[in-house]
Amino acid sequence: MSPEQWTSSSGNPPAKRTDLPAATAAKPTREQVIAGLRATSEGGADLVQLLTPEGQRVQHPDFDIDISPEQLRDLYRDMVLVRRADREGNALQRQGQLGIWVPLLGQEAAQIGAGRALKPQDMAFPSYREHGVAWTRGIDPTELLGIFRGTDHGSWDPVSTGFHLYTIVIGNQCLNATGYAMGQRFDGKVGDPDGEATMVFFGDGATSQGDVHEAMVWSAVYDSPVVFFCQNNQWAISEPLERQTRVPLYQRASGYGFPGIRVDGNDVLASLAVSKWALEECRNGNGPVLIEAFTYRMDAHTTSDDPTRYRMSDEQEAWKLKDPIERLRVHLIREHAADQDFFDSVDAEADQLAARFREFCFNMPEPPPERMFSQVYAEETPQIAAQREDYLRYLAGFADETVAGGVH
């Protein structure tokens, strides 16, 4: 039914409103929507950037950061090693060693910058693409393999690492993070520089999920110390950003009553600086905060996706010029903060990581059938125990039939 067909309770068509502001009354064209979302190819006038695509260091009046050459080299190393592990994961899936892989190619700066801003007492809630954040929380890349090989749901301890298990359901981690952050506030763990904070990671496509909006509503009402870190990589699995929103994502925060910031997600320095500020706001009791990391998904959504069916190659080629690793590499060379021996050593370390990653995947043991019944609850329930025994008895029946049939 169109608006012209609506009727009032009296049965008469409602009078056309004339008190709407022009910006609300006018329906934007598709081109206007896209222009408003992107503003420029660099993310618009509100974009926080400290390192240009050409590797030049620039200043920002609100979000600047002092960083040593050693710290810059560490950030470069982080991104190179994480990318190499990611490429190996992609290759292993193509070889049939993994059921699926979720690439992070192109999003290394956003993840490493945000991850390195977290303090040990903080908690991070990932979706399923945050291999870089996992790295910064001390999760070895090999610990991710069980998820994508189908042998476990994650092998690390979320409490000791401050990094929750991967969340497959789109946007659900935002509710989990909000609840955790509310607990931090109720327990009196916020309100000073040594307090705790929570950071949750999701993509632009997830902003269309109700869970994300519910989380933002609750976080705003309870002043939860949570940083909503949206990696806007321009595409959900097959839909562009303009199918998700009419306004830039960071501006949505004002509707909930907390700050929103757009950062260059291909700039590791800006991602680090903005994330540090947002987390400090939260741990001091001034949260929540929304960060939109403006970046680009250089690979497929997952290895089951074919992005050539819905996006143009020239768009990807344009974003290659903004590669996060290359821009920091150029900056290190320009500032004489690293020489060729350093870059060679990082490449050699990446080769070693890749070899260890592959070997671990090839030699992963198959878990026994009863594994699925373990650690379902903190303490095993009688129902779980009964289900396990029934299932094992069922499997044993097949073994008996094989022996009886003379097959060994």
PDB file of N, CA and C in Angstrom, residues 20-82:
ATOM      1  N   LEU A  20       6.983  19.287   7.305  1.00  0.00           N
ATOM      2  CA  LEU A  20       8.241  18.565   7.334  1.00  0.00           C
ATOM      3  C   LEU A  20       9.370  19.441   6.803  1.00  0.00           C
ATOM      4  N   PRO A  21      10.540  19.381   7.423  1.00  0.00           N
ATOM      5  CA  PRO A  21      11.681  20.101   6.864  1.00  0.00           C
ATOM      6  C   PRO A  21      12.022  19.566   5.490  1.00  0.00           C
ATOM      7  N   ALA A  22      12.626  20.403   4.670  1.00  0.00           N
ATOM      8  CA  ALA A  22      12.905  20.027   3.290  1.00  0.00           C
ATOM      9  C   ALA A  22      13.760  18.777   3.201  1.00  0.00           C
ATOM     10  N   ALA A  23      14.739  18.672   4.110  1.00  0.00           N
ATOM     11  CA  ALA A  23      15.643  17.518   4.066  1.00  0.00           C
ATOM     12  C   ALA A  23      14.912  16.225   4.383  1.00  0.00           C
ATOM     13  N   THR A  24      13.850  16.294   5.178  1.00  0.00           N
ATOM     14  CA  THR A  24      13.076  15.102   5.531  1.00  0.00           C
ATOM     15  C   THR A  24      12.017  14.799   4.485  1.00  0.00           C
ATOM     16  N   ALA A  25      11.418  15.856   3.940  1.00  0.00           N
ATOM     17  CA  ALA A  25      10.350  15.666   2.973  1.00  0.00           C
ATOM     18  C   ALA A  25      10.871  15.132   1.649  1.00  0.00           C
ATOM     19  N   ALA A  26      12.089  15.556   1.275  1.00  0.00           N
ATOM     20  CA  ALA A  26      12.634  15.130  -0.006  1.00  0.00           C
ATOM     21  C   ALA A  26      13.214  13.732   0.098  1.00  0.00           C
ATOM     22  N   LYS A  27      12.925  12.919  -0.884  1.00  0.00           N
ATOM     23  CA  LYS A  27      13.500  11.577  -0.929  1.00  0.00           C
ATOM     24  C   LYS A  27      14.806  11.632  -1.712  1.00  0.00           C
ATOM     25  N   PRO A  28      15.931  11.283  -1.074  1.00  0.00           N
ATOM     26  CA  PRO A  28      17.219  11.382  -1.779  1.00  0.00           C
ATOM     27  C   PRO A  28      17.321  10.363  -2.895  1.00  0.00           C
ATOM     28  N   THR A  29      18.055  10.741  -3.919  1.00  0.00           N
ATOM     29  CA  THR A  29      18.323   9.810  -4.999  1.00  0.00           C
ATOM     30  C   THR A  29      19.375   8.808  -4.544  1.00  0.00           C
ATOM     31  N   ARG A  30      19.516   7.746  -5.310  1.00  0.00           N
ATOM     32  CA  ARG A  30      20.530   6.743  -4.973  1.00  0.00           C
ATOM     33  C   ARG A  30      21.921   7.365  -4.973  1.00  0.00           C
ATOM     34  N   GLU A  31      22.162   8.243  -5.935  1.00  0.00           N
ATOM     35  CA  GLU A  31      23.467   8.885  -6.022  1.00  0.00           C
ATOM     36  C   GLU A  31      23.730   9.770  -4.803  1.00  0.00           C
ATOM     37  N   GLN A  32      22.688  10.466  -4.321  1.00  0.00           N
ATOM     38  CA  GLN A  32      22.843  11.310  -3.139  1.00  0.00           C
ATOM     39  C   GLN A  32      23.116  10.478  -1.889  1.00  0.00           C
ATOM     40  N   VAL A  33      22.457   9.332  -1.810  1.00  0.00           N
ATOM     41  CA  VAL A  33      22.692   8.452  -0.660  1.00  0.00           C
ATOM     42  C   VAL A  33      24.143   7.985  -0.634  1.00  0.00           C
ATOM     43  N   ILE A  34      24.637   7.522  -1.793  1.00  0.00           N
ATOM     44  CA  ILE A  34      26.015   7.039  -1.861  1.00  0.00           C
ATOM     45  C   ILE A  34      26.995   8.162  -1.558  1.00  0.00           C
ATOM     46  N   ALA A  35      26.715   9.353  -2.082  1.00  0.00           N
ATOM     47  CA  ALA A  35      27.608  10.493  -1.824  1.00  0.00           C
ATOM     48  C   ALA A  35      27.637  10.833  -0.345  1.00  0.00           C
ATOM     49  N   GLY A  36      26.499  10.746   0.309  1.00  0.00           N
ATOM     50  CA  GLY A  36      26.457  11.039   1.739  1.00  0.00           C
ATOM     51  C   GLY A  36      27.173  10.000   2.573  1.00  0.00           C
ATOM     52  N   LEU A  37      27.121   8.753   2.109  1.00  0.00           N
ATOM     53  CA  LEU A  37      27.781   7.673   2.857  1.00  0.00           C
ATOM     54  C   LEU A  37      29.293   7.753   2.739  1.00  0.00           C
ATOM     55  N   ARG A  38      29.779   8.017   1.543  1.00  0.00           N
ATOM     56  CA  ARG A  38      31.215   7.971   1.310  1.00  0.00           C
ATOM     57  C   ARG A  38      31.858   9.358   1.317  1.00  0.00           C
ATOM     58  N   ALA A  39      31.103  10.392   0.923  1.00  0.00           N
ATOM     59  CA  ALA A  39      31.568  11.772   0.855  1.00  0.00           C
ATOM     60  C   ALA A  39      32.738  11.883  -0.128  1.00  0.00           C
ATOM     61  N   THR A  40      33.838  11.238   0.148  1.00  0.00           N
ATOM     62  CA  THR A  40      34.938  11.108  -0.802  1.00  0.00           C
ATOM     63  C   THR A  40      35.456   9.690  -0.672  1.00  0.00           C
ATOM     64  N   SER A  41      36.352   9.344  -1.553  1.00  0.00           N
ATOM     65  CA  SER A  41      36.907   8.000  -1.483  1.00  0.00           C
ATOM     66  C   SER A  41      37.742   7.790  -0.234  1.00  0.00           C
ATOM     67  N   GLU A  42      38.061   8.873   0.468  1.00  0.00           N
ATOM     68  CA  GLU A  42      38.853   8.773   1.688  1.00  0.00           C
ATOM     69  C   GLU A  42      37.990   8.712   2.940  1.00  0.00           C
ATOM     70  N   GLY A  43      36.668   8.803   2.800  1.00  0.00           N
ATOM     71  CA  GLY A  43      35.811   8.678   3.977  1.00  0.00           C
ATOM     72  C   GLY A  43      35.161   9.958   4.438  1.00  0.00           C
ATOM     73  N   GLY A  44      35.442  11.092   3.786  1.00  0.00           N
ATOM     74  CA  GLY A  44      34.745  12.317   4.131  1.00  0.00           C
ATOM     75  C   GLY A  44      35.531  13.243   5.046  1.00  0.00           C
ATOM     76  N   ALA A  45      34.962  14.424   5.247  1.00  0.00           N
ATOM     77  CA  ALA A  45      35.649  15.461   6.012  1.00  0.00           C
ATOM     78  C   ALA A  45      35.837  15.078   7.474  1.00  0.00           C
ATOM     79  N   ASP A  46      34.968  14.226   8.012  1.00  0.00           N
ATOM     80  CA  ASP A  46      35.054  13.851   9.424  1.00  0.00           C
ATOM     81  C   ASP A  46      36.004  12.687   9.686  1.00  0.00           C
ATOM     82  N   LEU A  47      36.650  12.200   8.650  1.00  0.00           N
ATOM     83  CA  LEU A  47      37.535  11.049   8.799  1.00  0.00           C
ATOM     84  C   LEU A  47      38.762  11.416   9.639  1.00  0.00           C
ATOM     85  N   VAL A  48      39.057  10.591  10.636  1.00  0.00           N
ATOM     86  CA  VAL A  48      40.270  10.769  11.431  1.00  0.00           C
ATOM     87  C   VAL A  48      41.387   9.986  10.758  1.00  0.00           C
ATOM     88  N   GLN A  49      42.437  10.688  10.384  1.00  0.00           N
ATOM     89  CA  GLN A  49      43.546  10.064   9.677  1.00  0.00           C
ATOM     90  C   GLN A  49      44.860  10.637  10.189  1.00  0.00           C
ATOM     91  N   LEU A  50      45.822   9.783  10.469  1.00  0.00           N
ATOM     92  CA  LEU A  50      47.151  10.195  10.922  1.00  0.00           C
ATOM     93  C   LEU A  50      48.250   9.783   9.958  1.00  0.00           C
ATOM     94  N   LEU A  51      47.904   8.874   9.035  1.00  0.00           N
ATOM     95  CA  LEU A  51      48.870   8.391   8.057  1.00  0.00           C
ATOM     96  C   LEU A  51      48.168   8.307   6.712  1.00  0.00           C
ATOM     97  N   THR A  52      48.596   9.116   5.765  1.00  0.00           N
ATOM     98  CA  THR A  52      47.948   9.144   4.456  1.00  0.00           C
ATOM     99  C   THR A  52      48.268   7.877   3.669  1.00  0.00           C
ATOM    100  N   PRO A  53      47.526   7.606   2.602  1.00  0.00           N
ATOM    101  CA  PRO A  53      47.835   6.435   1.781  1.00  0.00           C
ATOM    102  C   PRO A  53      49.249   6.458   1.210  1.00  0.00           C
ATOM    103  N   GLU A  54      49.838   7.660   1.118  1.00  0.00           N
ATOM    104  CA  GLU A  54      51.207   7.780   0.619  1.00  0.00           C
ATOM    105  C   GLU A  54      52.243   7.604   1.715  1.00  0.00           C
ATOM    106  N   GLY A  55      51.791   7.304   2.945  1.00  0.00           N
ATOM    107  CA  GLY A  55      52.711   7.074   4.037  1.00  0.00           C
ATOM    108  C   GLY A  55      53.195   8.331   4.729  1.00  0.00           C
ATOM    109  N   GLN A  56      52.506   9.437   4.511  1.00  0.00           N
ATOM    110  CA  GLN A  56      52.906  10.703   5.140  1.00  0.00           C
ATOM    111  C   GLN A  56      52.188  10.880   6.472  1.00  0.00           C
ATOM    112  N   ARG A  57      52.928  11.234   7.493  1.00  0.00           N
ATOM    113  CA  ARG A  57      52.369  11.468   8.831  1.00  0.00           C
ATOM    114  C   ARG A  57      51.711  12.828   8.870  1.00  0.00           C
ATOM    115  N   VAL A  58      50.461  12.877   9.293  1.00  0.00           N
ATOM    116  CA  VAL A  58      49.714  14.122   9.434  1.00  0.00           C
ATOM    117  C   VAL A  58      49.203  14.221  10.864  1.00  0.00           C
ATOM    118  N   GLN A  59      48.848  15.420  11.268  1.00  0.00           N
ATOM    119  CA  GLN A  59      48.375  15.667  12.626  1.00  0.00           C
ATOM    120  C   GLN A  59      46.860  15.788  12.646  1.00  0.00           C
ATOM    121  N   HIS A  60      46.284  15.511  13.801  1.00  0.00           N
ATOM    122  CA  HIS A  60      44.855  15.700  14.004  1.00  0.00           C
ATOM    123  C   HIS A  60      44.666  16.440  15.318  1.00  0.00           C
ATOM    124  N   PRO A  61      43.815  17.463  15.344  1.00  0.00           N
ATOM    125  CA  PRO A  61      43.693  18.285  16.560  1.00  0.00           C
ATOM    126  C   PRO A  61      43.142  17.536  17.769  1.00  0.00           C
ATOM    127  N   ASP A  62      42.369  16.500  17.561  1.00  0.00           N
ATOM    128  CA  ASP A  62      41.721  15.803  18.677  1.00  0.00           C
ATOM    129  C   ASP A  62      42.286  14.406  18.928  1.00  0.00           C
ATOM    130  N   PHE A  63      42.724  13.746  17.881  1.00  0.00           N
ATOM    131  CA  PHE A  63      43.151  12.357  18.015  1.00  0.00           C
ATOM    132  C   PHE A  63      44.555  12.191  17.447  1.00  0.00           C
ATOM    133  N   ASP A  64      45.530  12.629  18.213  1.00  0.00           N
ATOM    134  CA  ASP A  64      46.899  12.420  17.798  1.00  0.00           C
ATOM    135  C   ASP A  64      47.559  11.452  18.772  1.00  0.00           C
ATOM    136  N   ILE A  65      48.722  10.983  18.446  1.00  0.00           N
ATOM    137  CA  ILE A  65      49.357   9.965  19.261  1.00  0.00           C
ATOM    138  C   ILE A  65      50.875  10.082  19.153  1.00  0.00           C
ATOM    139  N   ASP A  66      51.555   9.926  20.271  1.00  0.00           N
ATOM    140  CA  ASP A  66      53.013   9.847  20.282  1.00  0.00           C
ATOM    141  C   ASP A  66      53.398   8.370  20.200  1.00  0.00           C
ATOM    142  N   ILE A  67      54.227   8.046  19.239  1.00  0.00           N
ATOM    143  CA  ILE A  67      54.587   6.644  19.043  1.00  0.00           C
ATOM    144  C   ILE A  67      56.045   6.561  18.623  1.00  0.00           C
ATOM    145  N   SER A  68      56.746   5.609  19.167  1.00  0.00           N
ATOM    146  CA  SER A  68      58.181   5.465  18.917  1.00  0.00           C
ATOM    147  C   SER A  68      58.427   4.648  17.656  1.00  0.00           C
ATOM    148  N   PRO A  69      59.617   4.755  17.083  1.00  0.00           N
ATOM    149  CA  PRO A  69      59.951   3.914  15.925  1.00  0.00           C
ATOM    150  C   PRO A  69      59.814   2.422  16.228  1.00  0.00           C
ATOM    151  N   GLU A  70      60.159   2.017  17.442  1.00  0.00           N
ATOM    152  CA  GLU A  70      60.021   0.612  17.809  1.00  0.00           C
ATOM    153  C   GLU A  70      58.562   0.176  17.791  1.00  0.00           C
ATOM    154  N   GLN A  71      57.673   1.023  18.298  1.00  0.00           N
ATOM    155  CA  GLN A  71      56.255   0.696  18.290  1.00  0.00           C
ATOM    156  C   GLN A  71      55.708   0.635  16.863  1.00  0.00           C
ATOM    157  N   LEU A  72      56.200   1.521  16.001  1.00  0.00           N
ATOM    158  CA  LEU A  72      55.783   1.481  14.603  1.00  0.00           C
ATOM    159  C   LEU A  72      56.195   0.163  13.951  1.00  0.00           C
ATOM    160  N   ARG A  73      57.412  -0.259  14.231  1.00  0.00           N
ATOM    161  CA  ARG A  73      57.883  -1.525  13.664  1.00  0.00           C
ATOM    162  C   ARG A  73      57.058  -2.696  14.192  1.00  0.00           C
ATOM    163  N   ASP A  74      56.671  -2.627  15.464  1.00  0.00           N
ATOM    164  CA  ASP A  74      55.841  -3.693  16.037  1.00  0.00           C
ATOM    165  C   ASP A  74      54.485  -3.763  15.344  1.00  0.00           C
ATOM    166  N   LEU A  75      53.897  -2.612  15.057  1.00  0.00           N
ATOM    167  CA  LEU A  75      52.604  -2.589  14.376  1.00  0.00           C
ATOM    168  C   LEU A  75      52.725  -3.160  12.966  1.00  0.00           C
ATOM    169  N   TYR A  76      53.817  -2.818  12.294  1.00  0.00           N
ATOM    170  CA  TYR A  76      54.049  -3.367  10.955  1.00  0.00           C
ATOM    171  C   TYR A  76      54.183  -4.881  11.022  1.00  0.00           C
ATOM    172  N   ARG A  77      54.964  -5.365  11.970  1.00  0.00           N
ATOM    173  CA  ARG A  77      55.141  -6.807  12.136  1.00  0.00           C
ATOM    174  C   ARG A  77      53.809  -7.488  12.397  1.00  0.00           C
ATOM    175  N   ASP A  78      52.989  -6.900  13.286  1.00  0.00           N
ATOM    176  CA  ASP A  78      51.673  -7.463  13.575  1.00  0.00           C
ATOM    177  C   ASP A  78      50.874  -7.665  12.296  1.00  0.00           C
ATOM    178  N   MET A  79      50.799  -6.623  11.484  1.00  0.00           N
ATOM    179  CA  MET A  79      49.956  -6.682  10.291  1.00  0.00           C
ATOM    180  C   MET A  79      50.479  -7.686   9.272  1.00  0.00           C
ATOM    181  N   VAL A  80      51.801  -7.739   9.100  1.00  0.00           N
ATOM    182  CA  VAL A  80      52.368  -8.672   8.122  1.00  0.00           C
ATOM    183  C   VAL A  80      52.122 -10.117   8.540  1.00  0.00           C
ATOM    184  N   LEU A  81      52.340 -10.422   9.810  1.00  0.00           N
ATOM    185  CA  LEU A  81      52.163 -11.797  10.268  1.00  0.00           C
ATOM    186  C   LEU A  81      50.699 -12.218  10.225  1.00  0.00           C
ATOM    187  N   VAL A  82      49.819 -11.308  10.607  1.00  0.00           N
ATOM    188  CA  VAL A  82      48.389 -11.623  10.580  1.00  0.00           C
ATOM    189  C   VAL A  82      47.914 -11.848   9.147  1.00  0.00           C
TER     190      VAL A  82
END
